[in-house]
Short mmCIF file of C-alpha atoms and ligand atoms in Angstrom, two decimals:
data_model
loop_
_atom_site.label_atom_id
_atom_site.label_comp_id
_atom_site.label_asym_id
_atom_site.label_seq_id
_atom_site.Cartn_x
_atom_site.Cartn_y
_atom_site.Cartn_z
CA MET A 293 0.08 0.07 0.04
CA CYS A 294 3.02 2.20 0.24
CA LEU A 295 3.63 2.20 -3.66
CA GLY A 296 5.16 5.67 -4.55
CA VAL A 297 5.25 6.59 -8.39
CA PRO A 298 7.76 9.10 -9.65
CA GLY A 299 6.32 11.43 -12.33
CA LYS A 300 7.28 14.92 -13.94
CA VAL A 301 5.40 18.32 -12.98
CA VAL A 302 3.72 19.75 -16.22
CA SER A 303 2.08 22.58 -14.46
CA ILE A 304 1.17 24.06 -11.07
CA LYS A 305 -2.01 25.67 -10.21
CA GLU A 306 -1.94 26.74 -6.39
CA ASP A 307 -1.60 23.40 -4.34
CA ILE A 308 -2.44 21.15 -7.32
CA ALA A 309 0.04 19.99 -9.97
CA GLU A 310 -0.67 18.26 -13.08
CA VAL A 311 2.20 15.35 -13.10
CA ASP A 312 2.95 13.35 -16.17
CA PHE A 313 3.51 9.47 -15.36
CA GLY A 314 4.96 8.37 -18.76
CA GLY A 315 2.38 9.48 -20.94
CA ILE A 316 -0.77 9.59 -18.48
CA ARG A 317 -1.35 12.79 -16.65
CA ARG A 318 -3.10 13.17 -13.31
CA GLU A 319 -3.87 15.97 -10.71
CA VAL A 320 -1.70 15.63 -7.80
CA SER A 321 -1.96 17.58 -4.44
CA LEU A 322 1.15 19.49 -3.32
CA LEU A 323 -0.25 20.04 0.37
CA ILE A 324 2.81 18.10 1.94
CA CYS A 325 5.20 18.80 -0.71
CA PRO A 326 4.84 22.60 -1.84
CA ASP A 327 8.54 23.49 -2.90
CA VAL A 328 8.19 21.97 -6.30
CA MET A 329 8.43 23.74 -9.76
CA GLU A 330 7.46 22.60 -13.28
CA GLU A 331 9.85 20.17 -14.65
CA ASP A 332 10.67 18.73 -11.37
CA TYR A 333 10.17 15.08 -10.68
CA VAL A 334 8.04 14.18 -7.64
CA LEU A 335 7.29 10.85 -5.88
CA VAL A 336 3.58 10.41 -5.81
CA HIS A 337 1.57 8.23 -3.30
CA VAL A 338 -2.38 8.30 -2.97
CA GLY A 339 -2.53 11.53 -5.14
CA PHE A 340 -0.01 13.59 -3.04
CA ALA A 341 3.63 14.43 -4.00
CA ILE A 342 5.46 13.37 -1.02
CA GLN A 343 9.13 14.29 -2.12
CA ARG A 344 10.77 15.93 -4.72
CA LEU A 345 13.51 13.80 -6.69
CA GLU A 346 16.84 14.76 -8.44
CA LYS A 347 16.02 14.44 -12.07
CA GLY A 348 18.52 11.65 -13.16
CA GLU A 349 17.57 9.65 -10.03
CA ALA A 350 14.06 9.86 -11.02
CA LEU A 351 14.30 8.68 -14.48
CA GLU A 352 16.36 5.80 -13.32
CA THR A 353 13.50 4.36 -11.32
CA LEU A 354 10.67 5.52 -13.66
CA ALA A 355 11.31 2.38 -15.78
CA LEU A 356 11.03 0.10 -13.05
CA PHE A 357 8.18 1.53 -11.22
CA GLU A 358 6.08 1.55 -14.83
CA GLU A 359 6.88 -2.30 -14.69
CA ILE A 360 5.63 -2.88 -11.14
CA GLU A 361 2.55 -0.79 -11.97
CA ARG A 362 1.95 -3.30 -14.80
CA ASP A 363 2.28 -5.89 -12.56
CA TYR A 364 -0.19 -4.51 -9.98
CA SER A 365 -2.92 -3.74 -12.71
CA GLU A 366 -2.05 -7.30 -13.87
CA SER A 367 -2.85 -8.69 -10.53
CA ALA A 368 -5.83 -6.52 -10.31
CA GLU A 369 -6.96 -8.03 -13.46
CA GLU A 370 -6.71 -11.39 -12.00
CA ASP A 371 -8.69 -10.43 -8.93
CA ARG A 372 -11.57 -9.52 -11.00
CA MET B 195 2.86 -14.67 -18.24
CA ASN B 196 5.99 -14.57 -16.06
CA GLN B 197 7.96 -12.37 -18.30
CA ARG B 198 9.04 -10.24 -15.70
CA LYS B 199 12.77 -9.08 -15.82
CA LYS B 200 14.71 -11.53 -13.63
CA ILE B 201 17.53 -10.14 -11.68
CA GLY B 202 20.42 -12.13 -13.70
CA GLU B 203 19.38 -9.93 -16.94
CA THR B 204 20.19 -6.68 -15.23
CA LYS B 205 24.00 -5.09 -15.42
CA ASP B 206 25.67 -4.18 -12.36
CA VAL B 207 24.14 -7.06 -10.44
CA SER B 208 26.80 -9.52 -10.79
CA PHE B 209 29.19 -6.93 -9.27
CA ILE B 210 26.99 -6.41 -6.22
CA LEU B 211 26.34 -10.18 -5.99
CA ASN B 212 30.26 -10.86 -5.87
CA GLN B 213 30.56 -8.41 -3.01
CA ILE B 214 27.98 -10.07 -1.38
CA VAL B 215 29.14 -13.57 -1.74
CA ASN B 216 32.75 -12.09 -0.84
CA LEU B 217 31.42 -10.98 2.45
CA THR B 218 29.23 -14.20 3.36
CA ASN B 219 30.32 -15.94 6.51
CA GLY B 220 27.62 -17.71 8.30
CA HIS B 221 24.00 -17.59 8.51
CA LEU B 222 22.31 -14.14 8.46
CA ARG B 223 18.70 -13.41 8.77
CA PHE B 224 17.22 -10.10 7.36
CA MET B 225 13.71 -8.92 7.70
CA GLU B 226 12.08 -6.77 5.31
CA VAL B 227 9.35 -4.68 6.99
CA CYS B 228 7.39 -3.55 3.73
CA GLY B 229 5.01 -5.36 1.69
CA THR B 230 6.27 -3.54 -1.37
CA HIS B 231 9.80 -4.91 -0.64
CA THR B 232 8.06 -8.36 -0.28
CA VAL B 233 6.55 -8.22 -3.78
CA SER B 234 9.73 -6.88 -5.29
CA ILE B 235 12.03 -9.50 -3.73
CA PHE B 236 9.61 -12.32 -5.01
CA ARG B 237 9.14 -10.87 -8.56
CA SER B 238 12.79 -10.17 -9.36
CA GLY B 239 13.99 -13.56 -7.88
CA VAL B 240 16.38 -11.92 -5.49
CA ARG B 241 16.35 -15.05 -3.02
CA SER B 242 17.13 -17.31 -5.90
CA VAL B 243 20.59 -15.71 -6.55
CA LEU B 244 21.69 -14.87 -2.85
CA PRO B 245 24.01 -17.14 -1.04
CA LYS B 246 22.07 -19.64 0.92
CA GLU B 247 23.31 -18.42 4.06
CA ILE B 248 21.44 -15.27 3.78
CA GLU B 249 17.54 -15.73 4.71
CA LEU B 250 15.23 -13.09 3.88
CA ILE B 251 11.88 -13.01 5.93
CA SER B 252 9.01 -10.83 5.77
CA GLY B 253 7.52 -8.74 8.48
CA PRO B 254 4.43 -6.94 9.15
CA GLY B 255 4.64 -4.56 6.10
CA CYS B 256 1.20 -4.31 4.85
CA PRO B 257 -1.39 -2.04 6.49
CA VAL B 258 -4.31 -4.18 5.28
CA CYS B 259 -2.66 -7.23 6.52
CA VAL B 260 -2.22 -5.86 10.10
CA THR B 261 -5.78 -4.37 10.48
CA PRO B 262 -7.52 -6.31 13.10
CA VAL B 263 -10.84 -8.12 12.71
CA GLY B 264 -12.43 -5.87 15.18
CA GLU B 265 -11.65 -2.89 13.17
CA ILE B 266 -13.17 -4.27 10.15
CA ASP B 267 -16.32 -5.16 12.19
CA ARG B 268 -16.37 -1.70 13.36
CA ALA B 269 -16.27 -0.34 9.90
CA ILE B 270 -19.05 -2.74 8.61
CA ALA B 271 -21.11 -1.72 11.68
CA LEU B 272 -20.76 1.85 10.80
CA ALA B 273 -21.71 1.10 6.90
CA ARG B 274 -24.86 -0.43 8.16
CA LEU B 275 -25.94 2.90 9.93
CA PRO B 276 -28.70 4.84 7.99
CA ASN B 277 -27.62 7.66 5.69
CA VAL B 278 -23.88 6.58 5.90
CA THR B 279 -21.56 6.48 2.97
CA LEU B 280 -18.35 4.50 3.97
CA VAL B 281 -15.31 5.03 1.74
CA THR B 282 -11.93 3.30 1.83
CA PHE B 283 -8.96 2.07 -0.14
CA GLY B 284 -9.47 -0.82 -2.53
CA ASP B 285 -7.68 -3.49 -0.90
CA LEU B 286 -9.63 -3.58 2.27
CA MET B 287 -12.95 -4.26 0.59
CA ARG B 288 -12.15 -8.07 0.60
CA VAL B 289 -10.53 -8.43 4.18
CA SER B 290 -12.99 -10.56 6.41
CA GLY B 291 -14.43 -9.16 9.49
CA THR B 292 -16.04 -11.78 11.93
CA SER B 293 -18.93 -12.78 9.53
CA SER B 294 -18.71 -10.26 6.49
CA SER B 295 -16.51 -8.02 4.50
CA LEU B 296 -16.90 -4.61 3.09
CA ASN B 297 -17.42 -6.23 -0.23
CA GLN B 298 -20.21 -8.36 0.93
CA GLU B 299 -21.69 -5.56 2.45
CA ARG B 300 -21.73 -3.58 -0.40
CA ALA B 301 -23.35 -6.40 -2.61
CA MET B 302 -26.23 -6.29 -0.08
CA GLY B 303 -26.79 -2.45 -0.91
CA ARG B 304 -24.81 -0.60 1.63
CA ASP B 305 -23.37 2.66 0.23
CA ILE B 306 -19.51 1.63 0.39
CA ARG B 307 -17.33 3.32 -2.02
CA ILE B 308 -13.48 3.00 -3.11
CA ILE B 309 -11.18 6.04 -3.09
CA THR B 310 -7.93 6.38 -4.44
CA SER B 311 -7.08 9.72 -2.66
CA PRO B 312 -7.77 10.97 0.89
CA LEU B 313 -9.08 14.19 -0.97
CA ASP B 314 -11.74 12.03 -2.53
CA PRO B 315 -13.77 11.76 0.54
CA LEU B 316 -14.00 15.66 0.71
CA GLU B 317 -15.58 15.84 -2.59
CA ILE B 318 -17.96 13.20 -1.87
CA ALA B 319 -18.99 14.94 1.33
CA MET B 320 -19.13 18.32 -0.44
CA SER B 321 -21.40 17.04 -3.51
CA GLU B 322 -23.69 14.84 -1.09
CA PRO B 323 -24.39 17.04 2.04
CA GLN B 324 -27.29 14.74 3.07
CA LYS B 325 -24.96 12.00 3.61
CA LYS B 326 -22.57 11.37 6.29
CA VAL B 327 -19.35 10.37 4.62
CA ILE B 328 -17.02 8.16 6.86
CA PHE B 329 -13.45 7.68 5.92
CA PHE B 330 -12.05 4.07 6.82
CA ALA B 331 -8.29 5.27 6.85
CA VAL B 332 -5.50 2.72 6.85
CA GLY B 333 -1.85 3.32 6.28
CA PHE B 334 1.40 3.56 7.56
CA GLU B 335 3.39 7.19 7.75
CA THR B 336 3.56 7.05 3.79
CA THR B 337 -0.06 7.63 3.80
CA ALA B 338 -0.66 9.29 7.10
CA GLY B 339 0.79 12.72 5.78
CA ALA B 340 -1.69 12.80 3.04
CA ILE B 341 -4.47 11.88 5.29
CA ALA B 342 -3.57 14.46 7.86
CA ALA B 343 -3.46 17.08 5.12
CA ALA B 344 -7.03 16.03 3.87
CA VAL B 345 -8.31 16.38 7.25
CA LYS B 346 -6.98 19.92 7.59
CA GLU B 347 -8.27 20.86 4.29
CA ALA B 348 -11.71 19.53 5.31
CA LYS B 349 -11.60 21.73 8.19
CA ARG B 350 -10.42 24.66 6.46
CA ARG B 351 -13.36 24.11 3.87
CA GLY B 352 -15.77 23.73 6.78
CA ILE B 353 -17.20 20.27 5.59
CA LYS B 354 -19.37 19.18 8.58
CA ASN B 355 -20.41 15.61 7.28
CA LEU B 356 -17.01 13.97 7.09
CA TYR B 357 -15.77 11.58 9.49
CA ILE B 358 -12.61 9.70 9.90
CA LEU B 359 -12.30 5.99 11.39
CA SER B 360 -8.56 6.01 11.80
CA SER B 361 -6.91 2.63 11.64
CA GLN B 362 -3.76 3.92 10.91
CA ARG B 363 -0.23 2.31 12.10
CA LEU B 364 3.27 3.32 12.76
CA ILE B 365 6.24 1.35 11.69
CA PRO B 366 9.01 2.15 14.40
CA PRO B 367 6.95 0.97 17.29
CA ALA B 368 6.05 -2.25 15.43
CA ILE B 369 9.75 -2.94 14.67
CA LYS B 370 10.52 -2.49 18.49
CA ALA B 371 7.83 -4.65 19.40
CA LEU B 372 8.92 -7.58 16.96
CA ILE B 373 12.45 -7.17 18.37
CA SER B 374 11.37 -7.35 22.19
CA LEU B 375 8.96 -10.34 21.37
CA ASN B 376 12.17 -11.95 20.48
CA ASN B 377 10.50 -14.82 19.10
CA ILE B 378 12.98 -14.91 16.14
CA LYS B 379 16.63 -13.57 15.87
CA ILE B 380 17.04 -10.87 13.15
CA ASP B 381 20.53 -9.73 12.24
CA GLY B 382 19.45 -6.74 10.21
CA PHE B 383 16.34 -4.72 8.89
CA ILE B 384 15.66 -3.77 5.22
CA LEU B 385 13.63 -0.71 6.25
CA PRO B 386 10.91 0.64 4.26
CA GLY B 387 11.67 3.27 1.69
CA HIS B 388 8.46 5.14 1.29
CA VAL B 389 7.68 5.18 4.94
CA SER B 390 11.07 6.70 5.39
CA VAL B 391 10.64 9.41 2.75
CA ILE B 392 8.26 10.93 5.25
CA ILE B 393 9.96 9.87 8.66
CA GLY B 394 13.54 10.02 7.61
CA LYS B 395 16.35 8.03 9.51
CA THR B 396 16.04 9.34 13.22
CA PRO B 397 13.13 7.23 14.47
CA TYR B 398 15.02 4.00 13.82
CA SER B 399 17.84 4.75 15.65
CA PHE B 400 16.81 2.89 18.63
CA ILE B 401 17.18 -0.30 16.51
CA ALA B 402 21.01 0.28 16.43
CA HIS B 403 21.63 1.94 19.57
CA GLU B 404 19.39 -0.32 21.94
CA PHE B 405 19.32 -3.44 20.16
CA SER B 406 22.63 -3.15 18.12
CA ILE B 407 20.98 -4.29 15.13
CA MET B 408 21.69 -2.80 12.06
CA GLY B 409 19.44 -1.30 9.43
CA VAL B 410 19.47 0.06 5.95
CA ILE B 411 16.51 2.27 4.23
CA THR B 412 16.29 0.70 0.96
CA GLY B 413 14.53 1.30 -2.55
CA PHE B 414 12.38 -1.07 -4.41
CA GLU B 415 14.42 -1.96 -7.34
CA ALA B 416 16.19 -5.33 -7.41
CA LEU B 417 19.23 -3.58 -7.49
CA ASP B 418 18.30 -1.48 -4.69
CA ILE B 419 17.57 -4.42 -2.50
CA LEU B 420 20.88 -6.09 -3.27
CA GLU B 421 22.61 -3.03 -2.49
CA GLY B 422 20.75 -2.63 0.67
CA ILE B 423 21.78 -6.16 1.63
CA TYR B 424 25.36 -5.53 0.65
CA MET B 425 25.33 -2.49 2.99
CA LEU B 426 23.76 -4.63 5.71
CA MET B 427 26.83 -7.26 5.10
CA ARG B 428 29.35 -4.49 5.09
CA GLN B 429 28.10 -3.26 8.60
CA LYS B 430 28.24 -6.89 9.76
CA THR B 431 31.77 -7.31 8.29
CA GLU B 432 32.92 -4.11 10.06
CA GLY B 433 31.23 -4.83 13.21
CA ARG B 434 29.10 -1.77 13.11
CA SER B 435 25.20 -1.65 13.70
CA GLU B 436 23.88 1.72 12.28
CA ILE B 437 21.03 2.81 10.13
CA GLU B 438 22.12 3.94 6.59
CA ILE B 439 20.23 5.04 3.52
CA GLN B 440 20.67 3.30 0.40
CA TYR B 441 17.56 4.86 -0.98
CA THR B 442 18.98 8.07 -1.27
CA ARG B 443 17.21 9.53 -4.36
CA ALA B 444 14.19 9.79 -2.37
CA VAL B 445 15.11 9.56 1.39
CA LYS B 446 16.69 12.61 3.14
CA ASP B 447 18.30 12.10 6.71
CA GLU B 448 15.32 14.45 8.17
CA GLY B 449 12.59 12.98 6.02
CA ASN B 450 9.79 15.22 4.84
CA ARG B 451 9.58 17.70 7.78
CA LEU B 452 6.28 19.48 6.62
CA ALA B 453 4.40 15.97 6.42
CA GLN B 454 5.80 15.26 9.96
CA GLU B 455 4.62 18.41 11.13
CA VAL B 456 0.94 18.13 9.65
CA ILE B 457 0.79 14.50 11.02
CA GLU B 458 1.65 15.80 14.45
CA GLU B 459 -0.70 18.55 14.38
CA VAL B 460 -3.86 16.37 13.33
CA PHE B 461 -2.76 12.95 14.96
CA GLU B 462 -1.46 11.48 18.26
CA PRO B 463 -0.18 8.33 18.71
CA PHE B 464 -2.20 5.82 20.91
CA ASN B 465 -1.83 2.04 22.22
CA ALA B 466 -3.06 0.13 19.10
CA THR B 467 -3.80 -3.62 18.25
CA TRP B 468 -2.26 -5.38 15.16
CA ARG B 469 -3.27 -8.27 13.67
CA GLY B 470 -0.82 -11.08 14.88
CA LEU B 471 1.15 -8.73 17.04
CA GLY B 472 -1.46 -7.74 19.68
CA MET B 473 -1.19 -4.33 21.42
CA ILE B 474 1.69 -2.14 20.63
CA PRO B 475 2.49 0.85 22.60
CA GLN B 476 1.78 4.17 20.95
CA SER B 477 1.56 2.53 17.37
CA GLY B 478 -1.55 3.79 16.12
CA LEU B 479 -2.77 7.04 15.03
CA MET B 480 -5.96 8.83 16.48
CA LEU B 481 -7.35 12.39 15.84
CA ARG B 482 -6.24 15.12 18.32
CA GLU B 483 -8.94 16.85 20.48
CA GLU B 484 -9.18 19.72 18.11
CA PHE B 485 -10.47 17.50 15.22
CA ARG B 486 -12.50 15.39 17.50
CA GLU B 487 -15.92 16.43 15.83
CA MET B 488 -14.56 14.53 12.75
CA ASP B 489 -13.84 11.37 14.78
CA ALA B 490 -16.10 8.47 13.69
CA ALA B 491 -15.21 6.69 16.72
CA PHE B 492 -16.64 9.36 18.96
CA ALA B 493 -19.41 10.71 16.73
CA PHE B 494 -21.26 7.15 16.21
CA ASP B 495 -20.56 5.58 19.57
CA ILE B 496 -19.52 2.11 18.05
CA PRO B 497 -16.40 1.28 19.99
CA TYR B 498 -13.69 -0.93 19.14
CA GLU B 499 -13.84 -4.65 20.31
CA GLU B 500 -11.31 -7.28 20.11
CA LYS B 501 -12.17 -10.19 17.93
CA ALA B 502 -10.88 -13.36 17.08
CA ASP B 503 -8.68 -14.08 13.93
CA PRO B 504 -10.09 -16.47 11.31
CA PRO B 505 -9.59 -19.96 12.74
CA GLY B 506 -6.59 -21.87 11.08
CA CYS B 507 -5.30 -18.71 9.67
CA LEU B 508 -1.48 -18.20 10.27
CA CYS B 509 -1.31 -14.67 9.39
CA GLY B 510 -0.09 -13.72 12.99
CA GLU B 511 2.78 -15.92 12.91
CA ILE B 512 3.60 -15.06 9.37
CA LEU B 513 3.46 -11.31 9.95
CA GLN B 514 6.17 -11.93 12.79
CA GLY B 515 8.39 -13.99 10.34
CA ILE B 516 8.05 -17.08 12.45
CA LYS B 517 6.30 -18.88 9.88
CA LYS B 518 6.20 -18.99 6.09
CA PRO B 519 2.86 -19.15 3.98
CA PRO B 520 3.48 -22.70 2.77
CA ASP B 521 3.38 -23.78 6.78
CA CYS B 522 -0.22 -22.74 6.88
CA PRO B 523 -2.73 -25.84 6.24
CA LEU B 524 -5.06 -23.62 4.43
CA PHE B 525 -2.28 -22.06 1.98
CA ASN B 526 -3.60 -22.87 -1.80
CA THR B 527 -6.38 -25.22 -0.33
CA ARG B 528 -9.03 -23.31 1.47
CA CYS B 529 -7.25 -20.00 1.02
CA THR B 530 -6.51 -18.46 -2.25
CA PRO B 531 -6.59 -15.16 -3.62
CA GLU B 532 -9.94 -15.68 -5.28
CA ASP B 533 -11.25 -17.02 -1.97
CA PRO B 534 -9.13 -15.54 0.84
CA VAL B 535 -9.38 -16.79 4.46
CA GLY B 536 -6.75 -14.11 6.12
CA PRO B 537 -5.82 -10.69 5.06
CA CYS B 538 -2.28 -12.11 4.21
CA MET B 539 -3.84 -13.52 1.22
CA VAL B 540 -6.12 -10.60 0.34
CA SER B 541 -3.59 -7.89 -0.08
CA SER B 542 -1.55 -8.10 -3.26
CA GLU B 543 1.35 -7.10 -0.71
CA GLY B 544 0.54 -9.88 1.60
CA SER B 545 3.11 -12.65 2.15
CA CYS B 546 0.58 -15.28 1.21
CA ALA B 547 -0.52 -13.34 -2.14
CA ALA B 548 3.23 -13.00 -3.10
CA PHE B 549 4.04 -16.61 -2.34
CA HIS B 550 1.01 -17.73 -4.10
CA LYS B 551 1.94 -15.77 -7.36
CA TYR B 552 5.49 -16.03 -7.49
CA GLU B 553 6.31 -19.20 -5.74
CA ASP B 554 6.93 -20.89 -9.29
CA PHE B 555 10.33 -18.65 -9.17
CA GLU B 556 11.57 -20.31 -5.79
S1 LIG C 206 -2.69 -18.83 3.52
FE1 LIG C 206 -4.66 -17.81 4.34
S2 LIG C 206 -5.26 -18.71 5.92
FE2 LIG C 206 -3.16 -19.34 5.87
S3 LIG C 206 -2.03 -17.72 6.91
FE3 LIG C 206 -2.10 -17.06 4.65
S4 LIG C 206 -3.93 -15.63 4.70
FE4 LIG C 206 -4.20 -16.98 6.68
#
């Protein structure tokens, strides 16, 4: 349940950021991680940014998490 | 199926693995406390490439798995009240209470909905002011920051029909309880990456100082986990017991200070029951006095009661690392992911579910 997914901040409006997760865009709350800017990478958990990531390092994890995500949705499919 | 990237296919792995092999000198038992680690260790096949002297065991690392039966029963009792909408994270829906689950209750017509963000209940409460919206909130520190921020936001917006049933749990007190139970000797902890994004390194220092056990805060890639194990081995070899961070790209020494402050402002710790571990001092989070009007435990007068775990289910021992899923007579017979008996099979991050899904790799 503690899965965190890295994504790239596309735009910010007050305390909501639009974040790109490898092509899929979602709104993310910045209430507990306000010091981010456009182009930053953030770690996102249950719709909240929980930490800003260094760019190179974020990219490094991105591929893996896409894979884990796929795995999770796969198992969710199986659940159904 | 089963086309996941296995560990041998990744570069750099052989280097770290060699280092680990070089340092191996006798049996060592490391516990991973986090369900996401459990899944990652299974799916990457980390176990199969490690020297056999290194034993990895899974601990109580999934909030769904440690939610006690009595808490599920309380959520169900609340969902049965008139005019109530109960909302929660999807994983909890299939966990059995004493005689029912939230899923079964929903099938019988109760208004129970799945949310993906702690801000979702605010939207539901605002758009349906005639309903009493109860958010059954589970999670560790990773999630507590978001939940606390949502509670503050609800208060700021003046939402009056939103209530929180908090069944959140804290990791460091659980680690302390596990060590103190002393049912199993643990040489080192693979500490949870995303819990630590929030709390940082300091809350774990007792592990090293009081108990002389080492710990490494570790990321979730196979390579992260191997590096975490390597760092543990190096401590062992050099005779150190410290808390170190392998997952530096996300975890700062001090954690996320703002999230810590918001949690502290909204919640206070209390003595909470964990499935399989019993009562652990100061290991739960309940709303502070200032937010009491939002506390479902007070507003609806349905107190928490201790209830027995499902008969025959070994989740308790599995969560402590004493038993492994195949030790359970119900594993893969009466208990399967399609028809789970205990929560360790319900949650995708539970040990039994992970074992069931990946055991062909072992
Ligand atoms: S296999 Fe099922 S019944 Fe046995 S311990 Fe795991 S969840 Fe409980």
